[in-house]
Short mmCIF file of C-alpha atoms in Angstrom, two decimals:
data_model
loop_
_atom_site.label_atom_id
_atom_site.label_comp_id
_atom_site.label_asym_id
_atom_site.label_seq_id
_atom_site.Cartn_x
_atom_site.Cartn_y
_atom_site.Cartn_z
CA UNK A 1 21.10 33.48 -52.17
CA UNK A 2 21.94 31.54 -55.28
CA UNK A 3 22.41 27.89 -56.06
CA UNK A 4 25.89 27.74 -57.59
CA UNK A 5 26.68 26.56 -61.10
CA UNK A 6 27.91 23.33 -59.50
CA UNK A 7 24.42 22.63 -58.24
CA UNK A 8 22.64 23.74 -61.39
CA UNK A 9 24.92 21.82 -63.72
CA UNK A 10 24.69 18.71 -61.58
CA UNK A 11 20.89 18.77 -61.73
CA UNK A 12 21.05 19.16 -65.49
CA UNK A 13 23.53 16.32 -65.96
CA UNK A 14 21.56 14.03 -63.66
CA UNK A 15 18.30 14.77 -65.45
CA UNK A 16 20.05 13.98 -68.73
CA UNK A 17 21.23 10.62 -67.34
CA UNK A 18 17.80 9.84 -65.90
CA UNK A 19 16.21 10.35 -69.31
CA UNK A 20 18.48 7.82 -71.03
CA UNK A 21 16.81 4.58 -72.11
CA UNK A 22 17.18 1.68 -69.68
CA UNK A 23 20.67 0.15 -69.54
CA UNK A 24 22.12 3.12 -71.41
CA UNK A 25 24.84 5.31 -70.05
CA UNK A 26 26.60 8.41 -71.32
CA UNK A 27 30.14 9.74 -71.26
CA UNK A 28 30.89 13.25 -70.02
CA UNK A 29 31.67 14.11 -73.63
CA UNK A 30 28.18 13.14 -74.76
CA UNK A 31 26.62 15.00 -71.85
CA UNK A 32 28.77 18.00 -72.65
CA UNK A 33 27.68 17.96 -76.29
CA UNK A 34 24.02 17.85 -75.28
CA UNK A 35 24.07 20.37 -72.45
CA UNK A 36 26.89 22.72 -73.32
CA UNK A 37 28.48 22.16 -69.90
CA UNK A 38 32.23 21.75 -70.31
CA UNK A 39 33.62 18.24 -70.23
CA UNK A 40 36.22 19.11 -67.60
CA UNK A 41 33.69 20.71 -65.31
CA UNK A 42 31.45 17.67 -65.55
CA UNK A 43 34.39 15.43 -64.62
CA UNK A 44 34.96 17.50 -61.48
CA UNK A 45 31.31 17.35 -60.47
CA UNK A 46 31.11 13.64 -61.22
CA UNK A 47 33.91 12.89 -58.76
CA UNK A 48 31.70 14.32 -56.01
CA UNK A 49 28.50 12.78 -57.31
CA UNK A 50 30.16 9.39 -57.61
CA UNK A 51 31.48 9.58 -54.09
CA UNK A 52 27.95 10.29 -52.89
CA UNK A 53 26.63 7.28 -54.84
CA UNK A 54 24.39 9.47 -56.97
CA UNK A 55 26.00 8.33 -60.20
CA UNK A 56 28.14 5.35 -61.04
CA UNK A 57 30.69 4.93 -63.75
CA UNK A 58 31.15 2.16 -66.29
CA UNK A 59 34.82 1.76 -67.09
CA UNK A 60 36.34 1.14 -70.48
CA UNK A 61 36.74 2.90 -73.80
CA UNK A 62 32.99 2.88 -74.32
CA UNK A 63 32.32 3.67 -70.70
CA UNK A 64 30.17 6.34 -69.21
CA UNK A 65 27.91 7.23 -66.34
CA UNK A 66 24.42 6.42 -65.17
CA UNK A 67 22.37 7.21 -62.07
CA UNK A 68 23.83 5.36 -59.09
CA UNK A 69 20.45 4.11 -57.92
CA UNK A 70 16.80 4.17 -58.85
CA UNK A 71 15.88 7.80 -59.72
CA UNK A 72 12.96 7.43 -57.29
CA UNK A 73 15.59 7.24 -54.56
CA UNK A 74 17.65 10.24 -55.61
CA UNK A 75 16.30 13.59 -54.45
CA UNK A 76 17.20 17.07 -55.63
CA UNK A 77 18.42 17.61 -52.08
CA UNK A 78 20.83 14.65 -52.36
CA UNK A 79 22.28 16.05 -55.57
CA UNK A 80 22.64 19.63 -54.35
CA UNK A 81 24.15 18.64 -50.99
CA UNK A 82 26.78 16.45 -52.58
CA UNK A 83 28.17 19.27 -54.72
CA UNK A 84 27.28 22.38 -52.70
CA UNK A 85 27.96 21.16 -49.21
CA UNK A 86 25.61 22.38 -46.50
CA UNK A 87 22.47 24.06 -47.77
CA UNK A 88 21.94 26.05 -44.58
CA UNK A 89 21.15 29.66 -45.54
CA UNK A 90 23.45 30.90 -42.78
CA UNK A 91 26.55 29.13 -41.47
CA UNK A 92 25.62 29.79 -37.84
CA UNK A 93 22.68 27.40 -37.99
CA UNK A 94 24.81 24.34 -37.31
CA UNK A 95 24.27 23.76 -33.61
CA UNK A 96 27.13 24.71 -31.34
CA UNK A 97 28.73 26.97 -33.94
CA UNK A 98 27.59 30.22 -32.33
CA UNK A 99 28.16 31.41 -28.75
CA UNK A 100 24.93 33.45 -28.78
CA UNK A 101 22.87 30.54 -30.06
CA UNK A 102 20.41 30.56 -27.15
CA UNK A 103 19.62 34.26 -27.18
CA UNK A 104 19.80 34.89 -30.93
CA UNK A 105 16.36 35.85 -32.19
CA UNK A 106 17.17 35.90 -35.88
CA UNK A 107 18.22 32.27 -35.69
CA UNK A 108 14.57 31.15 -35.64
CA UNK A 109 14.00 32.84 -38.97
CA UNK A 110 17.00 31.19 -40.61
CA UNK A 111 16.10 27.89 -39.05
CA UNK A 112 12.59 28.07 -40.41
CA UNK A 113 13.95 29.03 -43.85
CA UNK A 114 16.38 26.11 -43.78
CA UNK A 115 13.62 23.65 -42.92
CA UNK A 116 11.46 24.97 -45.75
CA UNK A 117 14.30 24.73 -48.29
CA UNK A 118 15.18 21.22 -47.13
CA UNK A 119 11.64 19.94 -47.19
CA UNK A 120 11.15 21.36 -50.68
CA UNK A 121 14.22 19.83 -52.29
CA UNK A 122 14.03 16.58 -50.37
CA UNK A 123 10.50 16.17 -51.69
CA UNK A 124 11.47 16.24 -55.37
CA UNK A 125 13.08 13.11 -56.81
CA UNK A 126 15.03 12.65 -60.00
CA UNK A 127 12.14 10.44 -61.16
CA UNK A 128 9.77 13.40 -60.63
CA UNK A 129 12.01 15.56 -62.78
CA UNK A 130 12.17 12.96 -65.52
CA UNK A 131 8.38 12.65 -65.49
CA UNK A 132 7.98 16.43 -65.59
CA UNK A 133 10.34 16.56 -68.55
CA UNK A 134 8.37 13.94 -70.42
CA UNK A 135 5.15 15.86 -69.80
CA UNK A 136 6.72 19.09 -70.87
CA UNK A 137 7.99 17.63 -74.12
CA UNK A 138 4.73 15.90 -74.99
CA UNK A 139 3.23 17.68 -77.99
CA UNK A 140 0.14 19.53 -76.93
CA UNK A 141 -2.98 19.02 -78.94
CA UNK A 142 -4.98 22.18 -79.28
CA UNK A 143 -8.71 21.85 -79.08
CA UNK B 1 22.90 29.31 -51.20
CA UNK B 2 23.55 31.73 -48.40
CA UNK B 3 21.98 34.87 -47.00
CA UNK B 4 24.72 37.50 -47.15
CA UNK B 5 26.31 39.16 -44.15
CA UNK B 6 24.44 42.31 -45.08
CA UNK B 7 21.13 40.50 -44.89
CA UNK B 8 21.95 38.86 -41.57
CA UNK B 9 23.26 42.04 -39.97
CA UNK B 10 20.33 44.08 -41.23
CA UNK B 11 17.87 41.74 -39.57
CA UNK B 12 19.85 41.86 -36.32
CA UNK B 13 19.95 45.65 -36.49
CA UNK B 14 16.16 45.77 -36.80
CA UNK B 15 15.69 43.27 -33.99
CA UNK B 16 17.94 45.31 -31.72
CA UNK B 17 16.06 48.52 -32.51
CA UNK B 18 12.74 46.78 -31.86
CA UNK B 19 13.95 45.45 -28.53
CA UNK B 20 15.04 48.94 -27.51
CA UNK B 21 12.01 50.75 -28.85
CA UNK B 22 11.43 52.28 -25.42
CA UNK B 23 14.52 54.42 -25.97
CA UNK B 24 13.84 57.23 -28.42
CA UNK B 25 16.82 56.19 -30.51
CA UNK B 26 19.90 54.00 -30.25
CA UNK B 27 23.46 54.87 -31.33
CA UNK B 28 24.93 52.35 -33.76
CA UNK B 29 27.96 51.99 -31.50
CA UNK B 30 25.71 50.50 -28.80
CA UNK B 31 24.10 48.09 -31.22
CA UNK B 32 27.52 47.15 -32.56
CA UNK B 33 28.70 46.34 -29.08
CA UNK B 34 25.62 44.33 -28.14
CA UNK B 35 25.62 42.43 -31.43
CA UNK B 36 29.40 42.21 -31.88
CA UNK B 37 29.21 43.81 -35.30
CA UNK B 38 31.55 46.56 -36.45
CA UNK B 39 29.71 49.93 -36.27
CA UNK B 40 31.18 50.86 -39.60
CA UNK B 41 29.54 47.86 -41.22
CA UNK B 42 26.29 48.58 -39.41
CA UNK B 43 26.36 52.09 -40.80
CA UNK B 44 26.32 50.75 -44.38
CA UNK B 45 23.35 48.56 -43.60
CA UNK B 46 21.60 51.38 -41.73
CA UNK B 47 21.91 53.69 -44.74
CA UNK B 48 20.04 51.19 -46.90
CA UNK B 49 17.33 50.63 -44.30
CA UNK B 50 16.91 54.37 -43.77
CA UNK B 51 16.64 55.07 -47.48
CA UNK B 52 13.89 52.48 -47.78
CA UNK B 53 11.94 53.85 -44.82
CA UNK B 54 12.49 51.10 -42.26
CA UNK B 55 14.47 53.21 -39.82
CA UNK B 56 15.04 56.92 -39.27
CA UNK B 57 18.15 58.65 -38.07
CA UNK B 58 18.35 61.10 -35.21
CA UNK B 59 21.13 63.59 -35.72
CA UNK B 60 23.38 65.11 -33.13
CA UNK B 61 26.11 64.17 -30.71
CA UNK B 62 23.93 61.57 -29.02
CA UNK B 63 22.21 60.65 -32.25
CA UNK B 64 21.32 57.24 -33.51
CA UNK B 65 18.57 55.26 -35.19
CA UNK B 66 15.02 54.25 -34.43
CA UNK B 67 12.44 52.12 -36.25
CA UNK B 68 10.34 54.17 -38.58
CA UNK B 69 7.56 51.61 -38.87
CA UNK B 70 5.70 49.41 -36.46
CA UNK B 71 7.40 46.00 -36.08
CA UNK B 72 4.21 44.33 -37.27
CA UNK B 73 4.57 46.20 -40.56
CA UNK B 74 8.16 45.16 -41.14
CA UNK B 75 8.12 42.01 -43.24
CA UNK B 76 11.41 40.11 -43.22
CA UNK B 77 11.06 39.02 -46.87
CA UNK B 78 10.83 42.66 -47.93
CA UNK B 79 13.75 43.69 -45.73
CA UNK B 80 15.88 40.95 -47.28
CA UNK B 81 14.90 42.00 -50.80
CA UNK B 82 16.20 45.48 -49.95
CA UNK B 83 19.43 44.17 -48.44
CA UNK B 84 20.10 41.27 -50.81
CA UNK B 85 18.67 42.64 -54.03
CA UNK B 86 16.28 39.67 -54.21
CA UNK B 87 15.64 36.39 -52.46
CA UNK B 88 15.73 34.17 -55.51
CA UNK B 89 17.61 30.90 -55.66
CA UNK B 90 18.78 31.32 -59.28
CA UNK B 91 19.02 34.32 -61.61
CA UNK B 92 15.65 35.01 -63.20
CA UNK B 93 15.38 34.54 -66.94
CA UNK B 94 16.32 37.68 -68.80
CA UNK B 95 13.83 38.90 -71.41
CA UNK B 96 14.47 37.02 -74.62
CA UNK B 97 16.70 34.45 -72.93
CA UNK B 98 15.84 30.89 -73.84
CA UNK B 99 16.63 27.66 -72.05
CA UNK B 100 17.06 24.08 -73.17
CA UNK B 101 14.22 21.66 -72.38
CA UNK B 102 16.33 20.22 -69.52
CA UNK B 103 16.86 23.67 -68.01
CA UNK B 104 13.22 24.60 -68.49
CA UNK B 105 12.12 21.49 -66.69
CA UNK B 106 14.45 22.06 -63.74
CA UNK B 107 13.44 25.70 -63.47
CA UNK B 108 9.75 24.87 -63.36
CA UNK B 109 10.06 21.83 -61.09
CA UNK B 110 12.76 23.01 -58.71
CA UNK B 111 13.74 26.68 -58.85
CA UNK B 112 10.29 28.22 -59.27
CA UNK B 113 8.90 26.02 -56.53
CA UNK B 114 11.79 26.73 -54.19
CA UNK B 115 11.53 30.48 -54.81
CA UNK B 116 7.82 30.38 -54.02
CA UNK B 117 8.33 28.48 -50.77
CA UNK B 118 11.19 30.75 -49.65
CA UNK B 119 9.13 33.88 -50.38
CA UNK B 120 6.16 32.38 -48.59
CA UNK B 121 8.13 31.74 -45.41
CA UNK B 122 9.96 35.05 -45.32
CA UNK B 123 6.92 37.14 -46.29
CA UNK B 124 5.04 35.67 -43.36
CA UNK B 125 7.61 36.59 -40.74
CA UNK B 126 7.44 40.11 -39.38
CA UNK B 127 9.78 41.85 -37.00
CA UNK B 128 6.95 41.71 -34.45
CA UNK B 129 6.70 37.94 -34.76
CA UNK B 130 10.46 37.61 -34.28
CA UNK B 131 10.54 39.59 -31.07
CA UNK B 132 7.40 37.87 -29.88
CA UNK B 133 5.05 40.79 -29.60
CA UNK B 134 2.26 39.24 -31.60
CA UNK B 135 -0.49 36.89 -30.61
CA UNK B 136 1.31 33.67 -29.62
CA UNK B 137 -1.10 31.62 -31.72
CA UNK B 138 0.06 33.41 -34.81
CA UNK B 139 3.72 33.55 -33.97
CA UNK B 140 5.95 31.08 -35.71
CA UNK B 141 8.11 31.01 -32.59
CA UNK B 142 5.58 28.72 -31.05
CA UNK B 143 5.59 26.49 -34.06
CA UNK B 144 7.30 23.24 -33.25
#
């Protein structure tokens, strides 16, 4: 039950962009150099992320990318859904997709799991991640 | 981010056995027919569940399988760990493996949290709660 590399790399790239100073943006090459994710793979992911409005591009030879809106308004769920598609743990959860929908007992379990996953990732914003990163990187002063 | 076919079929196999617990045992062919799952696939899942003590096999021409534990003692999270290997959302860190600060942050803020919530849900659902044989107040099926 894994999040794919698409999802994991997208979160990493977005966190990188969210940590840039105000008004700054970064090219896929810069992001690649910092994260080790291949340039070409980032380009592919960015097509999807751009379409979803999660990032936007600045054109030109010195162009690059930045978050498409306030990081407070971008959730982990938004990012994962735009590159992974549906996050339902089983395909049959989409209503009307299964003929035994009404009598299927296991469906409740998957439904409950899906709601839990959704509420978790929809409750974490890119701004939360950026703040957590800043806390994590703060030097700790021992007593 | 999907539960595998093996995981889904295993849960349905257990539900079917629990619903037919009044019969001493049920042939896989019957379950396959009721659940529209190939008996050959069910057999693979049944072997795993038997080896881990969830079901027992009854040999013979009219043989089959029966639950080997009370439905209230069959925790869905544990069943899925048997069938899926684990119920984690990303590979766990290998000993000695290090991550960049970005990766560390995402693991702590997203993956660890998500893993904990998934485990919490699935470890609180038993086979008994699925088939509705527990106190309604405690059954998630009445949770709206």
